[in-house]
Amino acid sequence: MNIHEYQAKELLAKFGVPVPVGYAAMSVEEAVAASAKLPGPLYIVKAQIHAGGRGKGKFVELPPEAKGGVRLARSADDVRAAATDMLGNTLVTIQTGAAGKQVNRLYVTDGVDIAKELYLAMLVDRATGRIAIVASTEGGMDIEDVA
């Protein structure tokens, strides 16, 4: 089952797990409107594709020095710029292969001070046909290397 980050966080919140408030957006205007519903002053704009490594990814249509698919924004104008860069463009990450994936949806969330970060994944081990659980205190960045 492939679900986006915003969908996973909706499920977690439904069962009482505290998650930062955030909103899915499919247009630049929806992203800016989402930021207006958040307290700020820090917002996170995240490309929603079914692949990891979004923050370190690169957009095919943007210059090589452009930021990846997870960006910090400190104003509505920053949210607008990030959304404009991402929506409709192709994000290439370590998990997408060279073809990348087109970004059609964003997740705009409130920036938070992280006291403790945990990473938990459940996936199918194809060699055994069983569920494997990966957990780490190092968070999601480079989890393959950490594991």
Coordinates of N, CA and C in Angstrom, one line a residue:
M1 N 0.8 -1.2 0.0 CA 0.0 0.0 0.0 C 0.9 1.2 0.0
N2 N 0.7 2.1 -0.9 CA 1.4 3.4 -1.0 C 0.5 4.5 -0.6
I3 N 0.9 5.2 0.5 CA 0.1 6.4 0.8 C 1.1 7.5 1.0
H4 N 0.6 8.7 0.8 CA 1.5 9.9 1.0 C 1.7 10.2 2.5
E5 N 2.7 11.1 2.7 CA 2.9 11.5 4.1 C 1.7 12.1 4.8
Y6 N 1.0 13.0 4.1 CA -0.1 13.7 4.6 C -1.2 12.7 5.0
Q7 N -1.4 11.6 4.2 CA -2.4 10.6 4.5 C -2.0 9.8 5.7
A8 N -0.7 9.5 5.8 CA -0.2 8.7 7.0 C -0.4 9.5 8.3
K9 N -0.1 10.8 8.2 CA -0.3 11.7 9.4 C -1.7 11.8 9.8
E10 N -2.6 11.9 8.8 CA -4.1 11.9 9.1 C -4.5 10.6 9.8
L11 N -4.0 9.5 9.4 CA -4.3 8.2 10.1 C -3.7 8.2 11.5
L12 N -2.5 8.6 11.6 CA -1.9 8.6 13.0 C -2.7 9.6 13.9
A13 N -3.0 10.7 13.4 CA -3.8 11.7 14.3 C -5.2 11.1 14.7
K14 N -5.8 10.4 13.7 CA -7.1 9.8 14.0 C -7.0 8.8 15.2
F15 N -5.9 8.3 15.4 CA -5.7 7.3 16.5 C -4.9 7.9 17.7
G16 N -4.9 9.2 17.8 CA -4.3 9.9 18.9 C -2.9 10.2 19.0
V17 N -2.2 9.9 17.9 CA -0.7 10.2 17.8 C -0.5 11.6 17.5
P18 N 0.3 12.4 18.3 CA 0.5 13.8 18.0 C 1.3 14.0 16.8
V19 N 0.8 14.7 15.8 CA 1.5 15.1 14.6 C 1.4 16.6 14.4
P20 N 2.4 17.2 13.7 CA 2.2 18.6 13.4 C 1.0 18.8 12.5
V21 N 0.3 19.9 12.6 CA -0.8 20.3 11.8 C -0.3 20.6 10.4
G22 N -1.0 20.1 9.4 CA -0.6 20.3 8.0 C -1.8 20.1 7.1
Y23 N -1.6 20.6 5.8 CA -2.7 20.6 4.8 C -2.1 20.2 3.5
A24 N -2.8 19.3 2.8 CA -2.5 18.9 1.4 C -2.9 20.1 0.5
A25 N -2.1 20.3 -0.6 CA -2.4 21.3 -1.5 C -2.1 20.8 -2.9
M26 N -3.0 21.1 -3.9 CA -2.7 20.7 -5.3 C -2.5 21.9 -6.2
S27 N -2.4 23.1 -5.6 CA -2.1 24.3 -6.4 C -1.3 25.3 -5.5
V28 N -0.7 26.2 -6.2 CA 0.1 27.2 -5.5 C -0.9 28.0 -4.5
E29 N -2.0 28.4 -5.0 CA -3.0 29.1 -4.1 C -3.4 28.3 -2.9
E30 N -3.7 27.0 -3.1 CA -4.0 26.1 -2.0 C -2.9 26.0 -1.0
A31 N -1.6 26.0 -1.4 CA -0.5 26.0 -0.6 C -0.4 27.2 0.3
V32 N -0.6 28.4 -0.4 CA -0.5 29.7 0.4 C -1.7 29.7 1.4
A33 N -2.9 29.3 1.0 CA -4.0 29.3 1.9 C -3.8 28.3 3.1
A34 N -3.1 27.2 2.8 CA -2.8 26.3 3.9 C -1.8 27.0 4.9
S35 N -0.9 27.7 4.4 CA 0.1 28.4 5.3 C -0.7 29.4 6.2
A36 N -1.7 30.0 5.6 CA -2.5 31.0 6.4 C -3.3 30.4 7.6
K37 N -3.5 29.1 7.5 CA -4.2 28.4 8.6 C -3.3 27.9 9.7
L38 N -2.0 28.1 9.5 CA -1.0 27.6 10.4 C -0.4 28.8 11.2
P39 N 0.1 28.5 12.4 CA 0.5 29.7 13.2 C 1.9 30.3 12.8
G40 N 2.7 29.5 12.1 CA 4.0 30.0 11.7 C 4.9 30.3 12.9
P41 N 6.0 30.9 12.8 CA 6.5 31.6 11.6 C 7.3 30.7 10.7
L42 N 7.3 29.5 11.0 CA 8.1 28.5 10.1 C 7.1 27.5 9.5
Y43 N 7.2 27.3 8.2 CA 6.3 26.4 7.5 C 7.3 25.4 6.7
I44 N 6.8 24.2 6.5 CA 7.5 23.2 5.8 C 6.7 22.9 4.5
V45 N 7.2 23.0 3.4 CA 6.5 22.6 2.1 C 7.2 21.4 1.6
K46 N 6.4 20.3 1.5 CA 6.9 19.0 1.1 C 6.2 18.5 -0.2
A47 N 7.0 18.0 -1.1 CA 6.5 17.4 -2.3 C 5.9 16.0 -1.9
Q48 N 4.8 15.7 -2.4 CA 4.2 14.4 -2.1 C 4.3 13.4 -3.3
I49 N 5.3 12.6 -3.2 CA 5.4 11.6 -4.2 C 5.7 10.3 -3.5
H50 N 5.5 9.2 -4.1 CA 5.8 7.9 -3.5 C 7.2 7.5 -3.7
A51 N 8.1 8.2 -2.9 CA 9.5 7.9 -2.9 C 10.2 8.6 -1.8
G52 N 11.2 8.1 -1.2 CA 12.0 8.7 -0.2 C 13.1 9.6 -0.8
G53 N 13.8 10.3 0.1 CA 14.9 11.1 -0.4 C 14.4 12.4 -1.0
R54 N 13.2 12.9 -0.7 CA 12.6 14.1 -1.3 C 13.4 15.3 -1.0
G55 N 13.9 15.4 0.2 CA 14.7 16.6 0.6 C 16.0 16.8 -0.1
K56 N 16.6 15.6 -0.4 CA 17.9 15.6 -1.2 C 17.7 15.5 -2.7
G57 N 16.4 15.4 -3.1 CA 16.2 15.2 -4.5 C 16.4 16.5 -5.3
K58 N 16.4 16.4 -6.6 CA 16.6 17.5 -7.5 C 15.5 17.5 -8.6
F59 N 15.0 18.7 -8.9 CA 14.0 18.9 -9.9 C 14.7 19.0 -11.3
V60 N 14.1 18.2 -12.3 CA 14.7 18.2 -13.6 C 14.6 19.5 -14.3
E61 N 13.5 20.3 -14.0 CA 13.2 21.5 -14.7 C 13.9 22.7 -14.1
L62 N 14.5 22.5 -12.9 CA 15.1 23.7 -12.2 C 16.7 23.6 -12.3
P63 N 17.4 24.7 -12.0 CA 18.8 24.7 -12.0 C 19.4 23.7 -11.0
P64 N 20.6 23.2 -11.2 CA 21.2 22.2 -10.3 C 21.3 22.7 -8.8
E65 N 21.5 24.0 -8.7 CA 21.6 24.6 -7.3 C 20.3 24.8 -6.6
A66 N 19.2 24.5 -7.3 CA 17.8 24.7 -6.6 C 17.7 23.7 -5.5
K67 N 16.9 24.0 -4.5 CA 16.6 23.2 -3.4 C 15.7 22.0 -3.8
G68 N 15.7 21.0 -3.0 CA 14.9 19.8 -3.3 C 13.4 19.9 -3.0
G69 N 12.9 18.7 -2.7 CA 11.4 18.6 -2.5 C 10.9 18.8 -1.1
V70 N 11.7 19.2 -0.2 CA 11.3 19.6 1.2 C 12.0 20.9 1.5
R71 N 11.2 21.9 1.7 CA 11.7 23.3 1.9 C 11.2 24.0 3.1
L72 N 12.0 24.8 3.7 CA 11.6 25.6 4.8 C 11.1 26.9 4.2
A73 N 10.0 27.5 4.8 CA 9.5 28.7 4.4 C 9.2 29.6 5.6
R74 N 9.5 30.9 5.5 CA 9.3 31.7 6.7 C 8.2 32.8 6.4
S75 N 7.5 32.7 5.3 CA 6.5 33.7 4.9 C 5.6 33.0 3.9
A76 N 4.4 33.7 3.6 CA 3.5 33.2 2.6 C 4.2 33.3 1.2
D77 N 5.0 34.3 1.0 CA 5.8 34.5 -0.2 C 6.8 33.3 -0.4
D78 N 7.4 32.9 0.7 CA 8.3 31.7 0.6 C 7.5 30.5 0.2
V79 N 6.4 30.3 0.8 CA 5.5 29.2 0.5 C 5.1 29.2 -1.0
R80 N 4.7 30.4 -1.5 CA 4.4 30.5 -2.9 C 5.5 30.2 -3.8
A81 N 6.7 30.6 -3.5 CA 7.9 30.3 -4.3 C 8.2 28.9 -4.3
A82 N 8.1 28.2 -3.2 CA 8.4 26.8 -3.1 C 7.4 26.0 -3.9
A83 N 6.1 26.3 -3.7 CA 5.0 25.6 -4.4 C 5.2 25.8 -5.9
T84 N 5.5 27.0 -6.3 CA 5.7 27.3 -7.8 C 6.8 26.5 -8.3
D85 N 7.9 26.3 -7.6 CA 9.0 25.5 -8.0 C 8.7 24.0 -8.1
M86 N 7.9 23.6 -7.2 CA 7.7 22.1 -7.1 C 6.5 21.6 -8.0
L87 N 5.3 22.2 -7.9 CA 4.1 21.7 -8.6 C 4.3 21.6 -10.1
G88 N 4.0 20.4 -10.6 CA 4.1 20.1 -12.0 C 5.5 19.8 -12.5
N89 N 6.5 19.9 -11.6 CA 7.8 19.5 -12.0 C 8.2 18.1 -11.6
T90 N 9.3 17.6 -12.1 CA 9.7 16.2 -11.9 C 10.8 16.2 -10.9
L91 N 10.6 15.5 -9.8 CA 11.5 15.3 -8.7 C 12.2 14.0 -8.9
V92 N 13.6 14.1 -8.9 CA 14.4 12.9 -9.0 C 15.1 12.6 -7.7
T93 N 14.8 11.5 -7.1 CA 15.4 11.1 -5.8 C 16.2 9.8 -6.0
I94 N 16.8 9.4 -4.9 CA 17.5 8.1 -4.9 C 16.6 6.9 -5.2
Q95 N 15.3 7.1 -4.8 CA 14.4 6.0 -5.0 C 13.5 6.1 -6.3
T96 N 13.6 7.2 -7.0 CA 12.7 7.3 -8.2 C 13.4 6.8 -9.5
G97 N 14.7 6.7 -9.4 CA 15.4 6.5 -10.7 C 15.5 7.7 -11.5
A98 N 16.2 7.7 -12.6 CA 16.5 8.9 -13.4 C 15.2 9.5 -13.9
A99 N 14.2 8.8 -14.1 CA 12.9 9.3 -14.7 C 12.3 10.3 -13.7
G100 N 12.4 10.1 -12.4 CA 11.8 10.9 -11.4 C 10.3 10.7 -11.4
K101 N 9.6 11.5 -10.6 CA 8.2 11.5 -10.5 C 7.7 13.0 -10.4
Q102 N 6.6 13.2 -11.2 CA 6.0 14.5 -11.2 C 5.3 14.8 -9.9
V103 N 5.5 16.0 -9.4 CA 4.9 16.5 -8.2 C 3.5 17.1 -8.5
N104 N 2.4 16.5 -8.0 CA 1.1 17.0 -8.3 C 0.4 17.5 -7.0
R105 N 1.1 17.2 -5.8 CA 0.5 17.5 -4.5 C 1.6 17.9 -3.6
L106 N 1.3 18.9 -2.7 CA 2.2 19.3 -1.7 C 1.6 19.1 -0.3
Y107 N 2.4 19.1 0.7 CA 2.0 19.0 2.1 C 2.6 20.2 2.8
V108 N 1.8 21.1 3.2 CA 2.3 22.3 3.9 C 2.0 22.1 5.4
T109 N 3.0 22.1 6.2 CA 2.9 21.8 7.6 C 3.6 22.9 8.5
D110 N 3.2 22.9 9.7 CA 3.8 23.8 10.6 C 5.2 23.4 11.0
G111 N 6.1 24.3 11.1 CA 7.4 24.0 11.6 C 7.4 23.8 13.1
V112 N 8.1 22.9 13.6 CA 8.1 22.6 15.0 C 9.5 22.4 15.5
D113 N 9.7 22.6 16.8 CA 11.0 22.3 17.5 C 10.9 20.8 17.8
I114 N 11.9 20.0 17.2 CA 11.9 18.6 17.4 C 12.6 18.2 18.6
A115 N 11.9 17.7 19.6 CA 12.5 17.2 20.9 C 13.1 15.8 20.7
K116 N 12.4 15.0 19.9 CA 12.8 13.6 19.7 C 12.2 13.2 18.4
E117 N 13.0 12.6 17.5 CA 12.5 12.1 16.3 C 12.7 10.6 16.2
L118 N 11.7 9.9 15.7 CA 11.7 8.5 15.6 C 11.3 8.1 14.1
Y119 N 11.9 7.1 13.6 CA 11.5 6.6 12.3 C 11.1 5.2 12.4
L120 N 9.9 4.9 11.9 CA 9.4 3.5 11.9 C 8.8 3.1 10.6
A121 N 9.2 2.0 10.1 CA 8.7 1.5 8.8 C 8.4 0.1 8.9
M122 N 7.3 -0.3 8.3 CA 6.9 -1.7 8.1 C 6.9 -2.0 6.6
L123 N 7.6 -3.0 6.2 CA 7.7 -3.3 4.8 C 7.8 -4.8 4.6
V124 N 7.5 -5.2 3.4 CA 7.5 -6.7 3.1 C 8.9 -7.0 2.7
D125 N 9.5 -8.0 3.4 CA 10.8 -8.6 3.1 C 10.5 -9.6 2.0
R126 N 10.8 -9.3 0.8 CA 10.5 -10.2 -0.4 C 11.2 -11.5 -0.3
A127 N 12.3 -11.6 0.3 CA 13.1 -12.8 0.4 C 12.3 -13.9 1.3
T128 N 11.7 -13.4 2.4 CA 11.0 -14.3 3.3 C 9.5 -14.2 3.2
G129 N 8.9 -13.2 2.5 CA 7.5 -13.0 2.4 C 6.9 -12.5 3.7
R130 N 7.7 -12.0 4.6 CA 7.2 -11.6 5.9 C 7.3 -10.0 6.1
I131 N 6.6 -9.5 7.1 CA 6.8 -8.1 7.4 C 8.1 -7.9 8.2
A132 N 8.8 -6.9 7.7 CA 10.0 -6.5 8.5 C 9.7 -5.1 9.0
I133 N 10.2 -4.9 10.2 CA 10.1 -3.6 10.9 C 11.4 -3.0 11.1
V134 N 11.5 -1.7 10.6 CA 12.8 -0.9 10.8 C 12.5 0.2 11.7
A135 N 13.2 0.4 12.8 CA 13.0 1.5 13.7 C 14.4 2.1 14.0
S136 N 14.4 3.5 14.1 CA 15.6 4.2 14.3 C 15.3 5.5 15.1
T137 N 16.3 5.9 15.9 CA 16.2 7.2 16.5 C 16.8 8.3 15.7
E138 N 17.3 7.9 14.5 CA 18.0 8.9 13.7 C 17.1 9.6 12.7
G139 N 15.8 9.2 12.6 CA 14.9 9.9 11.7 C 15.0 9.3 10.3
G140 N 14.3 9.9 9.4 CA 14.1 9.4 8.1 C 15.2 9.6 7.1
M141 N 16.0 10.6 7.3 CA 17.1 10.9 6.3 C 18.1 9.8 6.4
D142 N 18.4 9.3 5.2 CA 19.4 8.2 5.0 C 19.2 7.0 5.9
I143 N 17.9 6.7 6.1 CA 17.6 5.5 6.9 C 18.2 4.2 6.4
E144 N 18.3 4.1 5.1 CA 18.9 2.9 4.5 C 20.3 2.7 5.0
D145 N 21.1 3.8 5.1 CA 22.5 3.8 5.6 C 22.5 3.5 7.1
V146 N 21.6 4.1 7.8 CA 21.5 3.9 9.3 C 21.2 2.4 9.6
A147 N 20.2 1.9 8.9 CA 19.8 0.5 9.1 C 20.9 -0.4 8.8

